Amino acid sequence: MFGFRTQEKTFSPSLAALGIVERSAAGAYAALLATGWSEIGFGYHGTVHAHPDHPNVVVRFARKADGFGDYAALLRKGFAGSNGPHAPRIYDMHVSRCGALMTVGSRLTNPAHDIWWLAYAHAVIADHPGVAMDDGVRDRFKVEWPAHEPRVDHASFDGIREAFRATWPGYETYVAKLRAVSPQGLDPNIGNVLVGSDGSPVVNDPLCDDGYGLWRSPLSRVLTRYAEVLRRLAGEALGRSPVPA
């Protein structure tokens, strides 16, 4: 439920500058805790850590490079709006040889549960043109915001939609640009919109959990896919081998 926020380019702490040396999948989590980086949030693969000596910075650690790694790679590459108020800023990013991902960014806050624009900000992310929303996702929306159906064109957003667009005219454009460059559909999880220091909605972690490897070079991605095909073929071959009587 925590994430990263765009700040001035003059403030760019790296993992090395923060004294974070251990970055392996096996040891990084324990090392972070041992050096005072307490866990303040978690997801399917990742945890987010804060340190009292660095109150404006958080470190995210994942034992496997996941969808957040893809999002970070897209932001570092740059696209329309990626330096704006609705995009997180990634200061540093490291992927270990075993695939663990560590990123550094500035700290965001959770939005108030009853904030007037929250349901609409999520609905914009959830609006996949031509794709029906998963029932489980729809149920989560109903539990969190029973007064709002998670559809951008629903009548319950009348008034809220117009006020939101007037307050943050670039938000929907940012989400549309992100959707255009993303290798997969956006994830409308209820924890994927956080709040920046200026009160603006920030799209925090909108890509689905399985990473596409956008942080790797094109050659590395090709080699990885080739290796995965070989492993799958080898497994199928072993599965077809005769079983001793």
PDB file of C-alpha atoms in Angstrom:
ATOM      1  CA  MET A   1       0.000   0.000   0.000  1.00  0.00           C
ATOM      2  CA  PHE A   2       3.062   2.213  -0.198  1.00  0.00           C
ATOM      3  CA  GLY A   3       4.887   3.353  -3.264  1.00  0.00           C
ATOM      4  CA  PHE A   4       6.911   5.952  -5.041  1.00  0.00           C
ATOM      5  CA  ARG A   5       6.382   9.590  -5.932  1.00  0.00           C
ATOM      6  CA  THR A   6       8.020  11.981  -8.357  1.00  0.00           C
ATOM      7  CA  GLN A   7      10.434  14.425  -6.687  1.00  0.00           C
ATOM      8  CA  GLU A   8      13.057  16.889  -7.882  1.00  0.00           C
ATOM      9  CA  LYS A   9      15.885  15.337  -9.870  1.00  0.00           C
ATOM     10  CA  THR A  10      18.438  16.800  -7.438  1.00  0.00           C
ATOM     11  CA  PHE A  11      17.284  14.258  -4.832  1.00  0.00           C
ATOM     12  CA  SER A  12      18.239  10.822  -6.113  1.00  0.00           C
ATOM     13  CA  PRO A  13      19.309   8.390  -3.371  1.00  0.00           C
ATOM     14  CA  SER A  14      20.710   5.082  -4.616  1.00  0.00           C
ATOM     15  CA  LEU A  15      20.853   1.726  -2.870  1.00  0.00           C
ATOM     16  CA  ALA A  16      24.602   2.215  -2.396  1.00  0.00           C
ATOM     17  CA  ALA A  17      24.122   5.686  -0.905  1.00  0.00           C
ATOM     18  CA  LEU A  18      21.616   4.230   1.551  1.00  0.00           C
ATOM     19  CA  GLY A  19      24.159   1.604   2.613  1.00  0.00           C
ATOM     20  CA  ILE A  20      22.184  -1.325   1.172  1.00  0.00           C
ATOM     21  CA  VAL A  21      24.720  -3.918   0.061  1.00  0.00           C
ATOM     22  CA  GLU A  22      22.927  -7.271   0.348  1.00  0.00           C
ATOM     23  CA  ARG A  23      20.541  -7.571  -2.601  1.00  0.00           C
ATOM     24  CA  SER A  24      20.126 -11.308  -3.134  1.00  0.00           C
ATOM     25  CA  ALA A  25      16.814 -13.141  -3.096  1.00  0.00           C
ATOM     26  CA  ALA A  26      17.971 -15.226  -0.129  1.00  0.00           C
ATOM     27  CA  GLY A  27      19.456 -12.543   2.110  1.00  0.00           C
ATOM     28  CA  ALA A  28      18.154  -9.086   1.230  1.00  0.00           C
ATOM     29  CA  TYR A  29      14.971  -9.165   3.313  1.00  0.00           C
ATOM     30  CA  ALA A  30      16.729 -10.169   6.540  1.00  0.00           C
ATOM     31  CA  ALA A  31      19.525  -7.665   5.851  1.00  0.00           C
ATOM     32  CA  LEU A  32      17.035  -4.834   5.414  1.00  0.00           C
ATOM     33  CA  LEU A  33      15.397  -5.619   8.748  1.00  0.00           C
ATOM     34  CA  ALA A  34      18.753  -5.999  10.482  1.00  0.00           C
ATOM     35  CA  THR A  35      19.893  -2.563   9.318  1.00  0.00           C
ATOM     36  CA  GLY A  36      16.742  -0.761  10.460  1.00  0.00           C
ATOM     37  CA  TRP A  37      14.616  -0.911   7.302  1.00  0.00           C
ATOM     38  CA  SER A  38      11.357  -2.047   8.870  1.00  0.00           C
ATOM     39  CA  GLU A  39       8.590  -3.526   6.742  1.00  0.00           C
ATOM     40  CA  ILE A  40       5.698  -1.108   6.237  1.00  0.00           C
ATOM     41  CA  GLY A  41       3.828  -2.829   3.402  1.00  0.00           C
ATOM     42  CA  PHE A  42       3.715  -6.020   1.376  1.00  0.00           C
ATOM     43  CA  GLY A  43       2.269  -7.620  -1.748  1.00  0.00           C
ATOM     44  CA  TYR A  44       2.322 -10.983  -3.507  1.00  0.00           C
ATOM     45  CA  HIS A  45       6.085 -10.967  -4.087  1.00  0.00           C
ATOM     46  CA  GLY A  46       7.329  -7.728  -2.589  1.00  0.00           C
ATOM     47  CA  THR A  47       7.735  -5.880   0.683  1.00  0.00           C
ATOM     48  CA  VAL A  48       8.232  -2.151   1.222  1.00  0.00           C
ATOM     49  CA  HIS A  49      10.650  -0.859   3.853  1.00  0.00           C
ATOM     50  CA  ALA A  50      11.233   2.469   5.591  1.00  0.00           C
ATOM     51  CA  HIS A  51      14.066   3.723   7.795  1.00  0.00           C
ATOM     52  CA  PRO A  52      13.867   6.429  10.492  1.00  0.00           C
ATOM     53  CA  ASP A  53      17.052   8.045   9.176  1.00  0.00           C
ATOM     54  CA  HIS A  54      15.518   8.337   5.685  1.00  0.00           C
ATOM     55  CA  PRO A  55      11.899   9.347   6.320  1.00  0.00           C
ATOM     56  CA  ASN A  56      11.143  10.412   2.741  1.00  0.00           C
ATOM     57  CA  VAL A  57      12.472   7.285   1.055  1.00  0.00           C
ATOM     58  CA  VAL A  58      11.227   3.707   0.793  1.00  0.00           C
ATOM     59  CA  VAL A  59      12.910   0.583  -0.529  1.00  0.00           C
ATOM     60  CA  ARG A  60      10.890  -2.114  -2.234  1.00  0.00           C
ATOM     61  CA  PHE A  61      12.203  -5.684  -2.275  1.00  0.00           C
ATOM     62  CA  ALA A  62      10.773  -8.606  -4.252  1.00  0.00           C
ATOM     63  CA  ARG A  63      12.234 -12.109  -4.342  1.00  0.00           C
ATOM     64  CA  LYS A  64      11.352 -12.294  -8.019  1.00  0.00           C
ATOM     65  CA  ALA A  65      11.242  -9.444 -10.501  1.00  0.00           C
ATOM     66  CA  ASP A  66       7.507  -8.929 -10.932  1.00  0.00           C
ATOM     67  CA  GLY A  67       5.110  -6.521 -12.597  1.00  0.00           C
ATOM     68  CA  PHE A  68       6.504  -3.633 -10.587  1.00  0.00           C
ATOM     69  CA  GLY A  69       9.842  -4.214 -12.288  1.00  0.00           C
ATOM     70  CA  ASP A  70       8.117  -3.796 -15.642  1.00  0.00           C
ATOM     71  CA  TYR A  71       6.453  -0.595 -14.429  1.00  0.00           C
ATOM     72  CA  ALA A  72       9.756   0.758 -13.140  1.00  0.00           C
ATOM     73  CA  ALA A  73      11.418  -0.048 -16.475  1.00  0.00           C
ATOM     74  CA  LEU A  74       8.687   1.768 -18.416  1.00  0.00           C
ATOM     75  CA  LEU A  75       9.010   4.821 -16.178  1.00  0.00           C
ATOM     76  CA  ARG A  76      12.797   4.895 -16.479  1.00  0.00           C
ATOM     77  CA  LYS A  77      12.519   4.632 -20.247  1.00  0.00           C
ATOM     78  CA  GLY A  78       9.969   7.447 -20.244  1.00  0.00           C
ATOM     79  CA  PHE A  79       6.610   8.026 -21.917  1.00  0.00           C
ATOM     80  CA  ALA A  80       4.101  10.861 -21.953  1.00  0.00           C
ATOM     81  CA  GLY A  81       3.270  11.790 -18.361  1.00  0.00           C
ATOM     82  CA  SER A  82       5.892   9.551 -16.761  1.00  0.00           C
ATOM     83  CA  ASN A  83       7.509  12.593 -15.093  1.00  0.00           C
ATOM     84  CA  GLY A  84       4.195  14.121 -14.069  1.00  0.00           C
ATOM     85  CA  PRO A  85       2.312  14.197 -10.757  1.00  0.00           C
ATOM     86  CA  HIS A  86       0.459  10.914 -11.331  1.00  0.00           C
ATOM     87  CA  ALA A  87       3.524   8.765 -11.996  1.00  0.00           C
ATOM     88  CA  PRO A  88       5.935   7.409  -9.382  1.00  0.00           C
ATOM     89  CA  ARG A  89       9.632   8.222  -9.599  1.00  0.00           C
ATOM     90  CA  ILE A  90      12.109   5.356  -9.348  1.00  0.00           C
ATOM     91  CA  TYR A  91      15.502   6.576  -8.105  1.00  0.00           C
ATOM     92  CA  ASP A  92      17.406   3.313  -8.300  1.00  0.00           C
ATOM     93  CA  MET A  93      16.721  -0.227  -9.462  1.00  0.00           C
ATOM     94  CA  HIS A  94      18.716  -3.437  -9.130  1.00  0.00           C
ATOM     95  CA  VAL A  95      17.952  -6.980 -10.297  1.00  0.00           C
ATOM     96  CA  SER A  96      20.144  -9.720  -8.824  1.00  0.00           C
ATOM     97  CA  ARG A  97      21.480 -12.704 -10.756  1.00  0.00           C
ATOM     98  CA  CYS A  98      18.744 -14.802  -9.152  1.00  0.00           C
ATOM     99  CA  GLY A  99      16.043 -12.352 -10.206  1.00  0.00           C
ATOM    100  CA  ALA A 100      15.396 -10.472  -6.959  1.00  0.00           C
ATOM    101  CA  LEU A 101      14.295  -6.876  -7.516  1.00  0.00           C
ATOM    102  CA  MET A 102      15.125  -3.869  -5.337  1.00  0.00           C
ATOM    103  CA  THR A 103      13.998  -0.324  -6.043  1.00  0.00           C
ATOM    104  CA  VAL A 104      14.354   3.010  -4.273  1.00  0.00           C
ATOM    105  CA  GLY A 105      11.766   5.750  -4.404  1.00  0.00           C
ATOM    106  CA  SER A 106      10.095   8.422  -2.316  1.00  0.00           C
ATOM    107  CA  ARG A 107       7.350   7.625   0.098  1.00  0.00           C
ATOM    108  CA  LEU A 108       3.642   8.006  -0.632  1.00  0.00           C
ATOM    109  CA  THR A 109       0.654   7.783   1.692  1.00  0.00           C
ATOM    110  CA  ASN A 110      -2.547   5.787   1.670  1.00  0.00           C
ATOM    111  CA  PRO A 111      -5.611   7.779   0.629  1.00  0.00           C
ATOM    112  CA  ALA A 112      -8.372   8.382   3.127  1.00  0.00           C
ATOM    113  CA  HIS A 113     -11.037   5.716   2.763  1.00  0.00           C
ATOM    114  CA  ASP A 114     -13.792   8.253   2.156  1.00  0.00           C
ATOM    115  CA  ILE A 115     -11.888  10.632  -0.124  1.00  0.00           C
ATOM    116  CA  TRP A 116     -14.317  11.844  -2.781  1.00  0.00           C
ATOM    117  CA  TRP A 117     -12.273  10.938  -5.875  1.00  0.00           C
ATOM    118  CA  LEU A 118     -10.869   7.556  -4.834  1.00  0.00           C
ATOM    119  CA  ALA A 119     -13.384   5.226  -6.478  1.00  0.00           C
ATOM    120  CA  TYR A 120     -13.245   7.146  -9.743  1.00  0.00           C
ATOM    121  CA  ALA A 121      -9.412   7.131  -9.801  1.00  0.00           C
ATOM    122  CA  HIS A 122      -9.504   3.342  -9.532  1.00  0.00           C
ATOM    123  CA  ALA A 123     -12.304   3.026 -12.052  1.00  0.00           C
ATOM    124  CA  VAL A 124     -10.176   4.800 -14.666  1.00  0.00           C
ATOM    125  CA  ILE A 125      -7.492   2.123 -14.222  1.00  0.00           C
ATOM    126  CA  ALA A 126     -10.078  -0.662 -14.259  1.00  0.00           C
ATOM    127  CA  ASP A 127     -11.727   0.503 -17.477  1.00  0.00           C
ATOM    128  CA  HIS A 128     -10.244  -1.931 -19.986  1.00  0.00           C
ATOM    129  CA  PRO A 129     -11.926  -1.160 -23.336  1.00  0.00           C
ATOM    130  CA  GLY A 130     -13.678  -4.225 -24.657  1.00  0.00           C
ATOM    131  CA  VAL A 131     -12.676  -6.396 -21.691  1.00  0.00           C
ATOM    132  CA  ALA A 132     -15.147  -7.453 -19.018  1.00  0.00           C
ATOM    133  CA  MET A 133     -13.994  -6.801 -15.463  1.00  0.00           C
ATOM    134  CA  ASP A 134     -13.209  -9.871 -13.395  1.00  0.00           C
ATOM    135  CA  ASP A 135     -15.981 -10.651 -10.878  1.00  0.00           C
ATOM    136  CA  GLY A 136     -13.487 -10.829  -8.028  1.00  0.00           C
ATOM    137  CA  VAL A 137     -12.200  -7.344  -8.822  1.00  0.00           C
ATOM    138  CA  ARG A 138     -15.745  -6.018  -9.085  1.00  0.00           C
ATOM    139  CA  ASP A 139     -16.581  -7.560  -5.697  1.00  0.00           C
ATOM    140  CA  ARG A 140     -13.562  -5.834  -4.097  1.00  0.00           C
ATOM    141  CA  PHE A 141     -14.754  -2.503  -5.469  1.00  0.00           C
ATOM    142  CA  LYS A 142     -18.220  -3.059  -4.065  1.00  0.00           C
ATOM    143  CA  VAL A 143     -16.830  -3.887  -0.626  1.00  0.00           C
ATOM    144  CA  GLU A 144     -14.522  -0.856  -0.550  1.00  0.00           C
ATOM    145  CA  TRP A 145     -16.886   1.630  -2.186  1.00  0.00           C
ATOM    146  CA  PRO A 146     -20.477   0.309  -1.997  1.00  0.00           C
ATOM    147  CA  ALA A 147     -21.877   3.552  -3.432  1.00  0.00           C
ATOM    148  CA  HIS A 148     -19.878   3.259  -6.653  1.00  0.00           C
ATOM    149  CA  GLU A 149     -19.922   0.686  -9.387  1.00  0.00           C
ATOM    150  CA  PRO A 150     -16.390   0.270 -10.817  1.00  0.00           C
ATOM    151  CA  ARG A 151     -17.256   1.560 -14.284  1.00  0.00           C
ATOM    152  CA  VAL A 152     -16.221   4.939 -15.610  1.00  0.00           C
ATOM    153  CA  ASP A 153     -19.520   5.492 -17.425  1.00  0.00           C
ATOM    154  CA  HIS A 154     -21.780   4.579 -14.496  1.00  0.00           C
ATOM    155  CA  ALA A 155     -24.289   7.189 -13.401  1.00  0.00           C
ATOM    156  CA  SER A 156     -22.909   7.176  -9.840  1.00  0.00           C
ATOM    157  CA  PHE A 157     -19.854   9.018 -11.151  1.00  0.00           C
ATOM    158  CA  ASP A 158     -21.915  11.957 -12.397  1.00  0.00           C
ATOM    159  CA  GLY A 159     -20.458  15.065 -10.817  1.00  0.00           C
ATOM    160  CA  ILE A 160     -17.431  13.208  -9.424  1.00  0.00           C
ATOM    161  CA  ARG A 161     -16.091  12.617 -12.939  1.00  0.00           C
ATOM    162  CA  GLU A 162     -16.339  16.265 -13.906  1.00  0.00           C
ATOM    163  CA  ALA A 163     -14.858  17.538 -10.627  1.00  0.00           C
ATOM    164  CA  PHE A 164     -11.997  15.034 -10.854  1.00  0.00           C
ATOM    165  CA  ARG A 165     -11.133  16.002 -14.424  1.00  0.00           C
ATOM    166  CA  ALA A 166     -11.156  19.680 -13.502  1.00  0.00           C
ATOM    167  CA  THR A 167      -8.833  19.079 -10.539  1.00  0.00           C
ATOM    168  CA  TRP A 168      -6.410  16.653 -12.246  1.00  0.00           C
ATOM    169  CA  PRO A 169      -6.818  17.060 -16.007  1.00  0.00           C
ATOM    170  CA  GLY A 170      -3.790  14.894 -16.799  1.00  0.00           C
ATOM    171  CA  TYR A 171      -4.704  11.780 -14.804  1.00  0.00           C
ATOM    172  CA  GLU A 172      -6.805   9.988 -17.402  1.00  0.00           C
ATOM    173  CA  THR A 173      -4.294  10.886 -20.113  1.00  0.00           C
ATOM    174  CA  TYR A 174      -1.498   9.376 -18.040  1.00  0.00           C
ATOM    175  CA  VAL A 175      -3.427   6.141 -17.514  1.00  0.00           C
ATOM    176  CA  ALA A 176      -4.218   5.963 -21.243  1.00  0.00           C
ATOM    177  CA  LYS A 177      -0.534   6.458 -22.168  1.00  0.00           C
ATOM    178  CA  LEU A 178       0.502   3.832 -19.631  1.00  0.00           C
ATOM    179  CA  ARG A 179      -2.037   1.388 -21.048  1.00  0.00           C
ATOM    180  CA  ALA A 180      -0.681   2.031 -24.540  1.00  0.00           C
ATOM    181  CA  VAL A 181       2.932   1.148 -23.615  1.00  0.00           C
ATOM    182  CA  SER A 182       2.150  -1.644 -21.156  1.00  0.00           C
ATOM    183  CA  PRO A 183       2.748  -5.236 -22.308  1.00  0.00           C
ATOM    184  CA  GLN A 184      -0.364  -6.351 -20.431  1.00  0.00           C
ATOM    185  CA  GLY A 185      -3.649  -5.067 -19.067  1.00  0.00           C
ATOM    186  CA  LEU A 186      -3.647  -2.793 -16.033  1.00  0.00           C
ATOM    187  CA  ASP A 187      -4.491  -4.248 -12.637  1.00  0.00           C
ATOM    188  CA  PRO A 188      -7.336  -2.411 -10.843  1.00  0.00           C
ATOM    189  CA  ASN A 189      -6.309  -3.613  -7.379  1.00  0.00           C
ATOM    190  CA  ILE A 190      -7.616  -1.385  -4.583  1.00  0.00           C
ATOM    191  CA  GLY A 191      -4.046  -0.656  -3.416  1.00  0.00           C
ATOM    192  CA  ASN A 192      -2.827   0.696  -6.741  1.00  0.00           C
ATOM    193  CA  VAL A 193      -3.667   4.361  -6.220  1.00  0.00           C
ATOM    194  CA  LEU A 194      -1.791   6.292  -3.528  1.00  0.00           C
ATOM    195  CA  VAL A 195      -1.518   9.973  -2.645  1.00  0.00           C
ATOM    196  CA  GLY A 196       1.366  12.343  -3.356  1.00  0.00           C
ATOM    197  CA  SER A 197       2.552  15.132  -1.063  1.00  0.00           C
ATOM    198  CA  ASP A 198       0.383  17.595  -2.989  1.00  0.00           C
ATOM    199  CA  GLY A 199      -2.722  15.434  -2.534  1.00  0.00           C
ATOM    200  CA  SER A 200      -2.781  14.181  -6.109  1.00  0.00           C
ATOM    201  CA  PRO A 201      -3.634  10.548  -7.000  1.00  0.00           C
ATOM    202  CA  VAL A 202      -0.553   8.534  -7.989  1.00  0.00           C
ATOM    203  CA  VAL A 203      -0.769   5.274  -9.951  1.00  0.00           C
ATOM    204  CA  ASN A 204       1.496   3.115  -7.841  1.00  0.00           C
ATOM    205  CA  ASP A 205       1.696  -0.502  -9.033  1.00  0.00           C
ATOM    206  CA  PRO A 206      -0.720  -1.047 -11.931  1.00  0.00           C
ATOM    207  CA  LEU A 207       0.824  -3.988 -13.818  1.00  0.00           C
ATOM    208  CA  CYS A 208      -0.153  -7.576 -13.152  1.00  0.00           C
ATOM    209  CA  ASP A 209       2.081  -9.711 -10.991  1.00  0.00           C
ATOM    210  CA  ASP A 210       3.854 -11.796 -13.654  1.00  0.00           C
ATOM    211  CA  GLY A 211       6.773  -9.781 -14.990  1.00  0.00           C
ATOM    212  CA  TYR A 212       7.574  -9.493 -18.702  1.00  0.00           C
ATOM    213  CA  GLY A 213      11.239  -8.658 -18.134  1.00  0.00           C
ATOM    214  CA  LEU A 214      11.185  -5.102 -19.470  1.00  0.00           C
ATOM    215  CA  TRP A 215      14.095  -4.246 -17.137  1.00  0.00           C
ATOM    216  CA  ARG A 216      16.311  -6.569 -19.206  1.00  0.00           C
ATOM    217  CA  SER A 217      17.923  -5.793 -22.542  1.00  0.00           C
ATOM    218  CA  PRO A 218      16.100  -7.003 -25.681  1.00  0.00           C
ATOM    219  CA  LEU A 219      18.788  -9.667 -26.210  1.00  0.00           C
ATOM    220  CA  SER A 220      18.448 -10.874 -22.622  1.00  0.00           C
ATOM    221  CA  ARG A 221      14.663 -11.137 -22.994  1.00  0.00           C
ATOM    222  CA  VAL A 222      15.030 -13.197 -26.172  1.00  0.00           C
ATOM    223  CA  LEU A 223      17.534 -15.535 -24.528  1.00  0.00           C
ATOM    224  CA  THR A 224      15.299 -15.902 -21.458  1.00  0.00           C
ATOM    225  CA  ARG A 225      12.278 -16.793 -23.579  1.00  0.00           C
ATOM    226  CA  TYR A 226      14.387 -19.268 -25.564  1.00  0.00           C
ATOM    227  CA  ALA A 227      15.600 -20.895 -22.340  1.00  0.00           C
ATOM    228  CA  GLU A 228      12.023 -21.142 -21.047  1.00  0.00           C
ATOM    229  CA  VAL A 229      10.942 -22.864 -24.274  1.00  0.00           C
ATOM    230  CA  LEU A 230      13.798 -25.367 -23.970  1.00  0.00           C
ATOM    231  CA  ARG A 231      12.910 -26.085 -20.333  1.00  0.00           C
ATOM    232  CA  ARG A 232       9.257 -26.620 -21.266  1.00  0.00           C
ATOM    233  CA  LEU A 233      10.149 -28.936 -24.139  1.00  0.00           C
ATOM    234  CA  ALA A 234      12.524 -30.882 -21.901  1.00  0.00           C
ATOM    235  CA  GLY A 235       9.809 -31.273 -19.296  1.00  0.00           C
ATOM    236  CA  GLU A 236       7.318 -32.472 -21.879  1.00  0.00           C
ATOM    237  CA  ALA A 237       9.851 -34.953 -23.211  1.00  0.00           C
ATOM    238  CA  LEU A 238      10.444 -36.333 -19.751  1.00  0.00           C
ATOM    239  CA  GLY A 239       6.711 -36.572 -19.210  1.00  0.00           C
ATOM    240  CA  ARG A 240       6.345 -38.707 -22.332  1.00  0.00           C
ATOM    241  CA  SER A 241       9.146 -41.111 -21.431  1.00  0.00           C
ATOM    242  CA  PRO A 242       8.122 -44.734 -20.694  1.00  0.00           C
ATOM    243  CA  VAL A 243       7.508 -45.605 -17.085  1.00  0.00           C
ATOM    244  CA  PRO A 244       9.341 -48.764 -15.901  1.00  0.00           C
ATOM    245  CA  ALA A 245       7.016 -51.678 -15.227  1.00  0.00           C
TER     246      ALA A 245
END
